[in-house]
Amino acid sequence: QSPSGAPPSALATSHVRAPPLRLDLMYVPCHIIMGSILTDPVVPVMIGDSSGLPIFFGMAMYCFQSIGLVLPMEVQMKNPRQAPLIFSIGMTTVTVMFMCFGAVGYYVVGYNSEAEATSISEFLPSGALYDSVKIAINLVLLQTYALQYFPGIQIVESLIDFQGRWGIRGVKLMISRNTLRVGVCCLTAIIAIEVPHLALVISLVGALGCGALALIVPPVLHLVLHPNAPRWRQALHCLITIAGIVAASIAFYTSLVAVMHASSSS
């Protein structure tokens, strides 16, 4: 259990990426094997503590941060009409993988009182089997970070406007863009390494940014772009928007209080 009293959040903290390229199929069998060979008794699952649900909500929303890649990928598809089916299958598959990995990871780790780590992998002992899981996670990050990095860095480059505002062209333009991208990448890595209680910060960002991106902005855009949609669909989108605002606000406040409490206690 985390210092903030959060319930098992392995579903969210096991891994915080949800792009198309995943190696989660390597994780589940590894953790199943780990669960069968660990000698420590398994802590019973604790149910009924709802105090940590807002933090779990923020972490769960952060898991689906790659929803921002949906539109760019759909634009680049050869047959965009197949996008809804493909994305539905992909998101369902990734969600099931998250649930399996989180459940097996919780079976192995249990209700750890020192669970200040961001990932279940930080609790793994040394050994070839366990190291293979850590290597797989690093491979996932190497394969997917640039993919998720692309939409955001495009916005930053458009704001800087190397060509129009600064008049940079040719090789200098390429060097400037690459320098900016490497710098932002290193900055995010430093933040991830240096910030204490990163799991709570992830919940904070997930509640504020990813919650809005996944639950609030899409139905609002649909209401604006399709004013003549059936009333039941409009009511559904209004309900999703209201629920998203309420849940994101509660999760953001709870995560912020937890971050401040954890920082002051440390």
PDB file of C-alpha atoms in Angstrom:
ATOM      1  CA  GLN A   1       0.000   0.000   0.000  1.00  0.00           C
ATOM      2  CA  SER A   2       1.317   3.428  -0.910  1.00  0.00           C
ATOM      3  CA  PRO A   3       1.927   6.102   1.717  1.00  0.00           C
ATOM      4  CA  SER A   4      -1.227   7.872   0.590  1.00  0.00           C
ATOM      5  CA  GLY A   5      -3.378   4.862   1.382  1.00  0.00           C
ATOM      6  CA  ALA A   6      -4.021   3.998  -2.230  1.00  0.00           C
ATOM      7  CA  PRO A   7      -5.433   0.577  -3.066  1.00  0.00           C
ATOM      8  CA  PRO A   8      -3.549  -1.796  -5.352  1.00  0.00           C
ATOM      9  CA  SER A   9      -2.635   0.296  -8.336  1.00  0.00           C
ATOM     10  CA  ALA A  10      -0.609  -2.302 -10.181  1.00  0.00           C
ATOM     11  CA  LEU A  11      -3.010  -2.066 -13.107  1.00  0.00           C
ATOM     12  CA  ALA A  12      -1.861   1.491 -13.608  1.00  0.00           C
ATOM     13  CA  THR A  13       1.683   1.584 -12.295  1.00  0.00           C
ATOM     14  CA  SER A  14       2.873  -1.620 -13.898  1.00  0.00           C
ATOM     15  CA  HIS A  15       3.586   0.323 -17.027  1.00  0.00           C
ATOM     16  CA  VAL A  16       2.393   3.669 -18.266  1.00  0.00           C
ATOM     17  CA  ARG A  17       2.553   3.239 -21.998  1.00  0.00           C
ATOM     18  CA  ALA A  18      -0.241   2.106 -24.292  1.00  0.00           C
ATOM     19  CA  PRO A  19       1.017   2.440 -27.886  1.00  0.00           C
ATOM     20  CA  PRO A  20       0.662  -0.175 -30.624  1.00  0.00           C
ATOM     21  CA  LEU A  21       4.158  -1.586 -30.072  1.00  0.00           C
ATOM     22  CA  ARG A  22       4.027  -3.565 -26.832  1.00  0.00           C
ATOM     23  CA  LEU A  23       6.054  -6.361 -25.295  1.00  0.00           C
ATOM     24  CA  ASP A  24       3.565  -7.067 -22.508  1.00  0.00           C
ATOM     25  CA  LEU A  25       3.155 -10.631 -23.706  1.00  0.00           C
ATOM     26  CA  MET A  26       6.680 -11.174 -22.381  1.00  0.00           C
ATOM     27  CA  TYR A  27       5.762  -9.779 -18.959  1.00  0.00           C
ATOM     28  CA  VAL A  28       2.777 -11.926 -18.076  1.00  0.00           C
ATOM     29  CA  PRO A  29       4.430 -15.353 -18.399  1.00  0.00           C
ATOM     30  CA  CYS A  30       7.510 -14.027 -16.558  1.00  0.00           C
ATOM     31  CA  HIS A  31       5.401 -12.877 -13.641  1.00  0.00           C
ATOM     32  CA  ILE A  32       3.390 -16.083 -13.652  1.00  0.00           C
ATOM     33  CA  ILE A  33       6.658 -17.999 -13.315  1.00  0.00           C
ATOM     34  CA  MET A  34       7.811 -15.607 -10.612  1.00  0.00           C
ATOM     35  CA  GLY A  35       4.617 -16.102  -8.683  1.00  0.00           C
ATOM     36  CA  SER A  36       5.107 -19.838  -8.728  1.00  0.00           C
ATOM     37  CA  ILE A  37       8.732 -19.771  -7.517  1.00  0.00           C
ATOM     38  CA  LEU A  38       8.635 -17.014  -4.900  1.00  0.00           C
ATOM     39  CA  THR A  39       8.832 -18.443  -1.419  1.00  0.00           C
ATOM     40  CA  ASP A  40       7.234 -15.527   0.447  1.00  0.00           C
ATOM     41  CA  PRO A  41       3.579 -16.041   1.312  1.00  0.00           C
ATOM     42  CA  VAL A  42       1.127 -14.081  -0.806  1.00  0.00           C
ATOM     43  CA  VAL A  43      -0.602 -11.265   1.058  1.00  0.00           C
ATOM     44  CA  PRO A  44      -4.395 -11.557   0.823  1.00  0.00           C
ATOM     45  CA  VAL A  45      -6.080  -9.081  -1.484  1.00  0.00           C
ATOM     46  CA  MET A  46      -7.518  -6.173   0.486  1.00  0.00           C
ATOM     47  CA  ILE A  47     -10.891  -5.002  -0.833  1.00  0.00           C
ATOM     48  CA  GLY A  48     -13.075  -2.178   0.345  1.00  0.00           C
ATOM     49  CA  ASP A  49     -10.588   0.679   0.790  1.00  0.00           C
ATOM     50  CA  SER A  50     -11.845   3.367  -1.565  1.00  0.00           C
ATOM     51  CA  SER A  51      -9.616   6.189  -0.313  1.00  0.00           C
ATOM     52  CA  GLY A  52      -7.058   5.585  -3.045  1.00  0.00           C
ATOM     53  CA  LEU A  53      -9.470   5.319  -5.969  1.00  0.00           C
ATOM     54  CA  PRO A  54      -8.876   8.926  -7.125  1.00  0.00           C
ATOM     55  CA  ILE A  55      -5.133   8.264  -7.345  1.00  0.00           C
ATOM     56  CA  PHE A  56      -5.831   5.010  -9.151  1.00  0.00           C
ATOM     57  CA  PHE A  57      -8.062   6.923 -11.583  1.00  0.00           C
ATOM     58  CA  GLY A  58      -5.239   9.324 -12.408  1.00  0.00           C
ATOM     59  CA  MET A  59      -2.798   6.469 -12.991  1.00  0.00           C
ATOM     60  CA  ALA A  60      -5.308   4.573 -15.096  1.00  0.00           C
ATOM     61  CA  MET A  61      -5.911   7.642 -17.258  1.00  0.00           C
ATOM     62  CA  TYR A  62      -2.169   8.077 -17.663  1.00  0.00           C
ATOM     63  CA  CYS A  63      -1.978   4.542 -19.046  1.00  0.00           C
ATOM     64  CA  PHE A  64      -4.005   5.690 -22.058  1.00  0.00           C
ATOM     65  CA  GLN A  65      -1.989   8.820 -22.734  1.00  0.00           C
ATOM     66  CA  SER A  66      -1.312   7.590 -26.265  1.00  0.00           C
ATOM     67  CA  ILE A  67      -4.864   8.447 -27.254  1.00  0.00           C
ATOM     68  CA  GLY A  68      -3.271  11.571 -28.697  1.00  0.00           C
ATOM     69  CA  LEU A  69      -1.747   9.381 -31.412  1.00  0.00           C
ATOM     70  CA  VAL A  70      -5.122   8.181 -32.695  1.00  0.00           C
ATOM     71  CA  LEU A  71      -5.786  11.032 -35.122  1.00  0.00           C
ATOM     72  CA  PRO A  72      -2.222  11.235 -36.551  1.00  0.00           C
ATOM     73  CA  MET A  73      -2.223   7.483 -37.096  1.00  0.00           C
ATOM     74  CA  GLU A  74      -5.669   7.566 -38.708  1.00  0.00           C
ATOM     75  CA  VAL A  75      -4.535  10.283 -41.125  1.00  0.00           C
ATOM     76  CA  GLN A  76      -1.546   8.162 -42.189  1.00  0.00           C
ATOM     77  CA  MET A  77      -3.598   4.979 -42.673  1.00  0.00           C
ATOM     78  CA  LYS A  78      -4.109   3.633 -46.177  1.00  0.00           C
ATOM     79  CA  ASN A  79      -7.782   2.943 -45.408  1.00  0.00           C
ATOM     80  CA  PRO A  80      -8.911   5.338 -42.639  1.00  0.00           C
ATOM     81  CA  ARG A  81     -12.398   3.788 -42.579  1.00  0.00           C
ATOM     82  CA  GLN A  82     -10.931   0.773 -40.818  1.00  0.00           C
ATOM     83  CA  ALA A  83      -9.512   2.948 -38.040  1.00  0.00           C
ATOM     84  CA  PRO A  84     -12.428   2.580 -35.545  1.00  0.00           C
ATOM     85  CA  LEU A  85     -12.320  -1.222 -35.744  1.00  0.00           C
ATOM     86  CA  ILE A  86      -8.530  -1.396 -35.537  1.00  0.00           C
ATOM     87  CA  PHE A  87      -8.304   1.011 -32.611  1.00  0.00           C
ATOM     88  CA  SER A  88     -11.127  -0.733 -30.763  1.00  0.00           C
ATOM     89  CA  ILE A  89      -9.367  -4.085 -31.081  1.00  0.00           C
ATOM     90  CA  GLY A  90      -6.028  -2.551 -30.144  1.00  0.00           C
ATOM     91  CA  MET A  91      -7.312  -0.720 -27.062  1.00  0.00           C
ATOM     92  CA  THR A  92      -9.208  -3.788 -25.882  1.00  0.00           C
ATOM     93  CA  THR A  93      -6.115  -5.941 -26.272  1.00  0.00           C
ATOM     94  CA  VAL A  94      -3.907  -3.436 -24.438  1.00  0.00           C
ATOM     95  CA  THR A  95      -6.459  -3.102 -21.624  1.00  0.00           C
ATOM     96  CA  VAL A  96      -6.585  -6.868 -21.149  1.00  0.00           C
ATOM     97  CA  MET A  97      -2.779  -6.954 -21.098  1.00  0.00           C
ATOM     98  CA  PHE A  98      -2.720  -4.240 -18.435  1.00  0.00           C
ATOM     99  CA  MET A  99      -5.207  -6.160 -16.315  1.00  0.00           C
ATOM    100  CA  CYS A 100      -3.305  -9.434 -16.637  1.00  0.00           C
ATOM    101  CA  PHE A 101       0.073  -7.877 -15.916  1.00  0.00           C
ATOM    102  CA  GLY A 102      -1.312  -5.857 -13.010  1.00  0.00           C
ATOM    103  CA  ALA A 103      -3.136  -8.823 -11.480  1.00  0.00           C
ATOM    104  CA  VAL A 104      -0.138 -11.146 -11.727  1.00  0.00           C
ATOM    105  CA  GLY A 105       2.176  -8.392 -10.508  1.00  0.00           C
ATOM    106  CA  TYR A 106      -0.041  -7.771  -7.498  1.00  0.00           C
ATOM    107  CA  TYR A 107      -0.061 -11.497  -6.827  1.00  0.00           C
ATOM    108  CA  VAL A 108       3.742 -11.429  -6.733  1.00  0.00           C
ATOM    109  CA  VAL A 109       4.319  -8.138  -4.926  1.00  0.00           C
ATOM    110  CA  GLY A 110       1.256  -8.070  -2.707  1.00  0.00           C
ATOM    111  CA  TYR A 111       0.326  -5.152  -0.487  1.00  0.00           C
ATOM    112  CA  ASN A 112       3.864  -3.865  -0.025  1.00  0.00           C
ATOM    113  CA  SER A 113       4.153  -1.223   2.678  1.00  0.00           C
ATOM    114  CA  GLU A 114       7.191   0.251   0.929  1.00  0.00           C
ATOM    115  CA  ALA A 115       5.412   0.606  -2.388  1.00  0.00           C
ATOM    116  CA  GLU A 116       6.774   4.015  -3.227  1.00  0.00           C
ATOM    117  CA  ALA A 117       8.181   2.720  -6.479  1.00  0.00           C
ATOM    118  CA  THR A 118       6.682   3.626  -9.794  1.00  0.00           C
ATOM    119  CA  SER A 119       6.806   0.174 -11.290  1.00  0.00           C
ATOM    120  CA  ILE A 120       6.376  -3.388 -10.125  1.00  0.00           C
ATOM    121  CA  SER A 121       9.685  -4.168 -11.798  1.00  0.00           C
ATOM    122  CA  GLU A 122      11.511  -2.231  -9.059  1.00  0.00           C
ATOM    123  CA  PHE A 123      10.553  -4.975  -6.593  1.00  0.00           C
ATOM    124  CA  LEU A 124      12.088  -7.755  -8.686  1.00  0.00           C
ATOM    125  CA  PRO A 125      15.192  -9.528  -7.320  1.00  0.00           C
ATOM    126  CA  SER A 126      18.312 -10.210  -9.333  1.00  0.00           C
ATOM    127  CA  GLY A 127      18.412 -13.088 -11.792  1.00  0.00           C
ATOM    128  CA  ALA A 128      18.255 -13.823 -15.508  1.00  0.00           C
ATOM    129  CA  LEU A 129      14.464 -14.205 -15.547  1.00  0.00           C
ATOM    130  CA  TYR A 130      13.841 -10.982 -13.674  1.00  0.00           C
ATOM    131  CA  ASP A 131      16.453  -9.061 -15.624  1.00  0.00           C
ATOM    132  CA  SER A 132      14.759 -10.134 -18.858  1.00  0.00           C
ATOM    133  CA  VAL A 133      11.577  -8.401 -17.694  1.00  0.00           C
ATOM    134  CA  LYS A 134      13.504  -5.187 -16.993  1.00  0.00           C
ATOM    135  CA  ILE A 135      15.213  -5.404 -20.377  1.00  0.00           C
ATOM    136  CA  ALA A 136      11.820  -5.864 -22.043  1.00  0.00           C
ATOM    137  CA  ILE A 137      10.525  -2.714 -20.350  1.00  0.00           C
ATOM    138  CA  ASN A 138      13.547  -0.752 -21.582  1.00  0.00           C
ATOM    139  CA  LEU A 139      12.960  -2.040 -25.102  1.00  0.00           C
ATOM    140  CA  VAL A 140       9.343  -0.887 -24.904  1.00  0.00           C
ATOM    141  CA  LEU A 141      10.461   2.584 -23.878  1.00  0.00           C
ATOM    142  CA  LEU A 142      13.032   2.760 -26.665  1.00  0.00           C
ATOM    143  CA  GLN A 143      10.455   1.678 -29.261  1.00  0.00           C
ATOM    144  CA  THR A 144       7.570   3.852 -28.152  1.00  0.00           C
ATOM    145  CA  TYR A 145       8.930   7.038 -26.606  1.00  0.00           C
ATOM    146  CA  ALA A 146       9.700   8.666 -29.953  1.00  0.00           C
ATOM    147  CA  LEU A 147       6.300   7.629 -31.314  1.00  0.00           C
ATOM    148  CA  GLN A 148       4.427   9.312 -28.464  1.00  0.00           C
ATOM    149  CA  TYR A 149       6.895  12.198 -28.447  1.00  0.00           C
ATOM    150  CA  PHE A 150       6.086  13.184 -32.033  1.00  0.00           C
ATOM    151  CA  PRO A 151       2.721  15.053 -31.670  1.00  0.00           C
ATOM    152  CA  GLY A 152       3.905  17.078 -28.681  1.00  0.00           C
ATOM    153  CA  ILE A 153       7.239  18.108 -30.180  1.00  0.00           C
ATOM    154  CA  GLN A 154       5.441  19.178 -33.357  1.00  0.00           C
ATOM    155  CA  ILE A 155       3.407  21.655 -31.305  1.00  0.00           C
ATOM    156  CA  VAL A 156       6.551  22.968 -29.596  1.00  0.00           C
ATOM    157  CA  GLU A 157       8.350  23.386 -32.930  1.00  0.00           C
ATOM    158  CA  SER A 158       5.381  25.215 -34.421  1.00  0.00           C
ATOM    159  CA  LEU A 159       5.423  27.655 -31.487  1.00  0.00           C
ATOM    160  CA  ILE A 160       9.153  28.293 -31.865  1.00  0.00           C
ATOM    161  CA  ASP A 161       8.826  28.554 -35.674  1.00  0.00           C
ATOM    162  CA  PHE A 162      12.470  28.106 -36.664  1.00  0.00           C
ATOM    163  CA  GLN A 163      11.854  28.984 -40.315  1.00  0.00           C
ATOM    164  CA  GLY A 164       9.435  31.890 -40.095  1.00  0.00           C
ATOM    165  CA  ARG A 165      10.486  33.666 -36.893  1.00  0.00           C
ATOM    166  CA  TRP A 166      14.193  32.867 -36.842  1.00  0.00           C
ATOM    167  CA  GLY A 167      14.856  32.376 -40.552  1.00  0.00           C
ATOM    168  CA  ILE A 168      16.732  29.115 -40.068  1.00  0.00           C
ATOM    169  CA  ARG A 169      17.057  26.949 -43.179  1.00  0.00           C
ATOM    170  CA  GLY A 170      18.817  23.845 -44.461  1.00  0.00           C
ATOM    171  CA  VAL A 171      21.282  21.993 -42.267  1.00  0.00           C
ATOM    172  CA  LYS A 172      20.937  24.556 -39.462  1.00  0.00           C
ATOM    173  CA  LEU A 173      17.207  23.852 -39.347  1.00  0.00           C
ATOM    174  CA  MET A 174      17.825  20.129 -38.957  1.00  0.00           C
ATOM    175  CA  ILE A 175      20.433  20.730 -36.237  1.00  0.00           C
ATOM    176  CA  SER A 176      18.122  23.136 -34.386  1.00  0.00           C
ATOM    177  CA  ARG A 177      15.200  20.726 -34.455  1.00  0.00           C
ATOM    178  CA  ASN A 178      17.280  17.762 -33.349  1.00  0.00           C
ATOM    179  CA  THR A 179      18.888  19.805 -30.567  1.00  0.00           C
ATOM    180  CA  LEU A 180      15.457  20.832 -29.301  1.00  0.00           C
ATOM    181  CA  ARG A 181      14.174  17.260 -29.421  1.00  0.00           C
ATOM    182  CA  VAL A 182      17.200  15.837 -27.624  1.00  0.00           C
ATOM    183  CA  GLY A 183      17.013  18.580 -25.007  1.00  0.00           C
ATOM    184  CA  VAL A 184      13.339  18.015 -24.244  1.00  0.00           C
ATOM    185  CA  CYS A 185      13.916  14.255 -24.142  1.00  0.00           C
ATOM    186  CA  CYS A 186      16.777  14.661 -21.659  1.00  0.00           C
ATOM    187  CA  LEU A 187      14.682  17.066 -19.592  1.00  0.00           C
ATOM    188  CA  THR A 188      11.856  14.559 -19.262  1.00  0.00           C
ATOM    189  CA  ALA A 189      14.355  11.834 -18.332  1.00  0.00           C
ATOM    190  CA  ILE A 190      15.873  14.053 -15.620  1.00  0.00           C
ATOM    191  CA  ILE A 191      12.427  14.819 -14.232  1.00  0.00           C
ATOM    192  CA  ALA A 192      11.558  11.116 -14.132  1.00  0.00           C
ATOM    193  CA  ILE A 193      14.804  10.304 -12.317  1.00  0.00           C
ATOM    194  CA  GLU A 194      14.952  13.182  -9.863  1.00  0.00           C
ATOM    195  CA  VAL A 195      11.322  13.773  -8.885  1.00  0.00           C
ATOM    196  CA  PRO A 196      10.461  11.856  -5.682  1.00  0.00           C
ATOM    197  CA  HIS A 197       7.222   9.880  -5.483  1.00  0.00           C
ATOM    198  CA  LEU A 198       6.949   9.805  -9.255  1.00  0.00           C
ATOM    199  CA  ALA A 199       3.913   7.500  -9.050  1.00  0.00           C
ATOM    200  CA  LEU A 200       1.908  10.274  -7.381  1.00  0.00           C
ATOM    201  CA  VAL A 201       3.118  12.783  -9.966  1.00  0.00           C
ATOM    202  CA  ILE A 202       1.992  10.385 -12.694  1.00  0.00           C
ATOM    203  CA  SER A 203      -1.437  10.254 -11.077  1.00  0.00           C
ATOM    204  CA  LEU A 204      -1.484  14.049 -10.920  1.00  0.00           C
ATOM    205  CA  VAL A 205      -0.615  14.442 -14.595  1.00  0.00           C
ATOM    206  CA  GLY A 206      -2.985  11.655 -15.580  1.00  0.00           C
ATOM    207  CA  ALA A 207      -5.911  13.235 -13.750  1.00  0.00           C
ATOM    208  CA  LEU A 208      -5.272  16.713 -15.127  1.00  0.00           C
ATOM    209  CA  GLY A 209      -4.098  16.084 -18.662  1.00  0.00           C
ATOM    210  CA  CYS A 210      -4.933  12.549 -19.715  1.00  0.00           C
ATOM    211  CA  GLY A 211      -8.329  12.577 -18.027  1.00  0.00           C
ATOM    212  CA  ALA A 212      -9.299  15.652 -20.011  1.00  0.00           C
ATOM    213  CA  LEU A 213      -7.798  14.224 -23.189  1.00  0.00           C
ATOM    214  CA  ALA A 214      -9.616  10.896 -22.842  1.00  0.00           C
ATOM    215  CA  LEU A 215     -12.943  11.756 -21.202  1.00  0.00           C
ATOM    216  CA  ILE A 216     -13.675  15.464 -21.577  1.00  0.00           C
ATOM    217  CA  VAL A 217     -12.352  16.808 -24.866  1.00  0.00           C
ATOM    218  CA  PRO A 218     -13.663  14.053 -27.221  1.00  0.00           C
ATOM    219  CA  PRO A 219     -17.361  14.276 -26.220  1.00  0.00           C
ATOM    220  CA  VAL A 220     -17.211  18.091 -26.187  1.00  0.00           C
ATOM    221  CA  LEU A 221     -15.753  18.126 -29.698  1.00  0.00           C
ATOM    222  CA  HIS A 222     -18.422  15.690 -30.846  1.00  0.00           C
ATOM    223  CA  LEU A 223     -21.159  17.924 -29.430  1.00  0.00           C
ATOM    224  CA  VAL A 224     -19.692  20.950 -31.227  1.00  0.00           C
ATOM    225  CA  LEU A 225     -19.063  19.234 -34.554  1.00  0.00           C
ATOM    226  CA  HIS A 226     -22.318  17.236 -34.610  1.00  0.00           C
ATOM    227  CA  PRO A 227     -25.053  19.506 -33.233  1.00  0.00           C
ATOM    228  CA  ASN A 228     -27.758  17.512 -35.053  1.00  0.00           C
ATOM    229  CA  ALA A 229     -26.817  14.173 -33.504  1.00  0.00           C
ATOM    230  CA  PRO A 230     -29.617  12.150 -31.851  1.00  0.00           C
ATOM    231  CA  ARG A 231     -30.666  13.426 -28.445  1.00  0.00           C
ATOM    232  CA  TRP A 232     -29.678  10.185 -26.718  1.00  0.00           C
ATOM    233  CA  ARG A 233     -26.164  10.503 -28.120  1.00  0.00           C
ATOM    234  CA  GLN A 234     -25.913  14.128 -27.034  1.00  0.00           C
ATOM    235  CA  ALA A 235     -27.131  13.187 -23.560  1.00  0.00           C
ATOM    236  CA  LEU A 236     -24.564  10.400 -23.403  1.00  0.00           C
ATOM    237  CA  HIS A 237     -21.741  12.763 -24.346  1.00  0.00           C
ATOM    238  CA  CYS A 238     -22.916  15.311 -21.765  1.00  0.00           C
ATOM    239  CA  LEU A 239     -22.965  12.581 -19.128  1.00  0.00           C
ATOM    240  CA  ILE A 240     -19.448  11.439 -20.057  1.00  0.00           C
ATOM    241  CA  THR A 241     -18.190  15.033 -19.960  1.00  0.00           C
ATOM    242  CA  ILE A 242     -19.702  15.734 -16.543  1.00  0.00           C
ATOM    243  CA  ALA A 243     -18.438  12.438 -15.141  1.00  0.00           C
ATOM    244  CA  GLY A 244     -14.975  13.127 -16.565  1.00  0.00           C
ATOM    245  CA  ILE A 245     -14.827  16.623 -15.059  1.00  0.00           C
ATOM    246  CA  VAL A 246     -15.936  15.400 -11.632  1.00  0.00           C
ATOM    247  CA  ALA A 247     -13.609  12.374 -11.614  1.00  0.00           C
ATOM    248  CA  ALA A 248     -10.621  14.341 -12.947  1.00  0.00           C
ATOM    249  CA  SER A 249     -11.149  17.148 -10.420  1.00  0.00           C
ATOM    250  CA  ILE A 250     -11.363  14.756  -7.471  1.00  0.00           C
ATOM    251  CA  ALA A 251      -8.352  12.754  -8.697  1.00  0.00           C
ATOM    252  CA  PHE A 252      -6.312  15.914  -9.286  1.00  0.00           C
ATOM    253  CA  TYR A 253      -7.052  17.295  -5.817  1.00  0.00           C
ATOM    254  CA  THR A 254      -6.349  13.965  -4.111  1.00  0.00           C
ATOM    255  CA  SER A 255      -3.108  13.460  -6.032  1.00  0.00           C
ATOM    256  CA  LEU A 256      -1.975  17.013  -5.301  1.00  0.00           C
ATOM    257  CA  VAL A 257      -2.604  16.582  -1.573  1.00  0.00           C
ATOM    258  CA  ALA A 258      -0.791  13.223  -1.627  1.00  0.00           C
ATOM    259  CA  VAL A 259       2.216  14.734  -3.427  1.00  0.00           C
ATOM    260  CA  MET A 260       2.423  17.603  -0.925  1.00  0.00           C
ATOM    261  CA  HIS A 261       2.050  15.226   2.025  1.00  0.00           C
ATOM    262  CA  ALA A 262       4.676  12.817   0.676  1.00  0.00           C
ATOM    263  CA  SER A 263       7.099  15.677  -0.040  1.00  0.00           C
ATOM    264  CA  SER A 264       6.701  17.194   3.420  1.00  0.00           C
ATOM    265  CA  SER A 265       7.081  13.835   5.183  1.00  0.00           C
ATOM    266  CA  SER A 266      10.244  12.987   3.268  1.00  0.00           C
TER     267      SER A 266
END
